[in-house]
Amino acid sequence: MKQNVSLGQTFLAILVIFVFIAITSLSVLLGAVILPLVVYYLLKIKHKSNYHFWLIFISFMFPALLFLSPLLWIWVVVLYILTAVIHHTLAKGFSQELTLFYGTFALMLSVVGGLNMLVFMGVINPLSETFSTFRSWYMEQIENMGGLNVGFVDAEMFSAALTQMFAQLPAYITVISFFVILYTVLMLRLLLQNKELPAWSYMSFSEWAFPRFILYLFFILYIVSLFTTTEDTFGTIISNSYVLVEWAVFLHGLSFSYFFLLEKKVNKVLSVIILIPLAIIRPLTLVIGLLEMVFRFRLLMKLKRK
């Protein structure tokens, strides 16, 4: 035990968890908004006393198992896993970028594991059954629209697109987890200022650069994906991997665009505003990222600066 944790702090942490669970049960989006605040309170407890940190967890989980639905207490498990990972990165002095990596995969694996547990316990139907039901309903709506002589509706195309999205669900969960962790880390940087638990070392977004290995992996996965389908396990793995690598190239292109604007002495506020349409027009930013990885524009500009 590093420091004493008062009874008031303990009850406050439990109350914050209850508020988080109540809000998340109503809206996952609102739950994500207040997630950094909840993690901050738990971080303070864990930094002062690891004993009290897990005592709160056990004190909450036993009544939750008896009186709350499995969906709600699984949110607590996810919250604690995320807090423990983030505290580890702070205690070990990891960089902010490495924290994003660990946090993203901790959140993704927690969510996927939680979904599988809910399926195993019979709380929710298997995702494949839920998807089949949704696709059947959607195709019925398409057929009804066909009765209105809507000639541009391609039912087969929509069905294939839905199947592709379902097969790539793990990849999209990972991407969403990344943005949730990014938001959480940035908010925690503000909350941890001038506290006994220092924040992570910071690197400007303009310096974010993925290794060239990502470029080779992108083209390899793209070529392999042309000869595979999402109907088998190997094809599903390739499809999900390609989505993740594609997002890495996108972030690389967005980072280089910001770097380029700053190098050209564009005002920071204006640079951020320019990044907004680049983030929306994703294919363009993806091409920028690929070109930068091929020709190393960032490195050339740095050498020219010297």
CSV table of N, CA and C in Angstrom, one decimal, residues 51-64 80:
chain,number,residue,atom,x,y,z
A,51,TYR,N,-4.4,-2.7,-3.3
A,51,TYR,CA,-5.4,-3.5,-2.4
A,51,TYR,C,-6.8,-2.9,-2.5
A,52,HIS,N,-6.9,-1.6,-2.4
A,52,HIS,CA,-8.2,-1.0,-2.4
A,52,HIS,C,-8.8,-1.0,-3.9
A,53,PHE,N,-7.9,-1.0,-4.8
A,53,PHE,CA,-8.3,-1.0,-6.3
A,53,PHE,C,-9.1,-2.3,-6.5
A,54,TRP,N,-8.5,-3.5,-6.1
A,54,TRP,CA,-9.1,-4.8,-6.3
A,54,TRP,C,-10.2,-5.0,-5.3
A,55,LEU,N,-10.2,-4.4,-4.1
A,55,LEU,CA,-11.2,-4.6,-3.1
A,55,LEU,C,-12.5,-3.9,-3.7
A,56,ILE,N,-12.4,-2.8,-4.3
A,56,ILE,CA,-13.6,-2.2,-4.9
A,56,ILE,C,-14.1,-3.1,-6.0
A,57,PHE,N,-13.3,-3.7,-6.8
A,57,PHE,CA,-13.7,-4.6,-7.9
A,57,PHE,C,-14.5,-5.8,-7.3
A,58,ILE,N,-14.0,-6.4,-6.2
A,58,ILE,CA,-14.6,-7.5,-5.6
A,58,ILE,C,-15.9,-7.1,-4.9
A,59,SER,N,-15.9,-5.9,-4.3
A,59,SER,CA,-17.1,-5.4,-3.6
A,59,SER,C,-18.2,-5.2,-4.5
A,60,PHE,N,-17.9,-4.8,-5.8
A,60,PHE,CA,-18.9,-4.5,-6.8
A,60,PHE,C,-19.4,-5.7,-7.5
A,61,MET,N,-18.4,-6.7,-7.7
A,61,MET,CA,-18.8,-7.8,-8.6
A,61,MET,C,-19.7,-8.8,-7.9
A,62,PHE,N,-19.5,-9.0,-6.6
A,62,PHE,CA,-20.4,-10.0,-5.9
A,62,PHE,C,-21.9,-9.6,-6.0
A,63,PRO,N,-22.2,-8.4,-5.6
A,63,PRO,CA,-23.7,-8.0,-5.7
A,63,PRO,C,-24.1,-7.8,-7.1
A,64,ALA,N,-23.2,-7.4,-8.0
A,64,ALA,CA,-23.5,-7.3,-9.4
A,64,ALA,C,-23.9,-8.6,-10.0
A,80,TYR,N,-12.1,-2.4,-15.8
A,80,TYR,CA,-10.9,-2.7,-14.9
A,80,TYR,C,-9.7,-3.2,-15.7
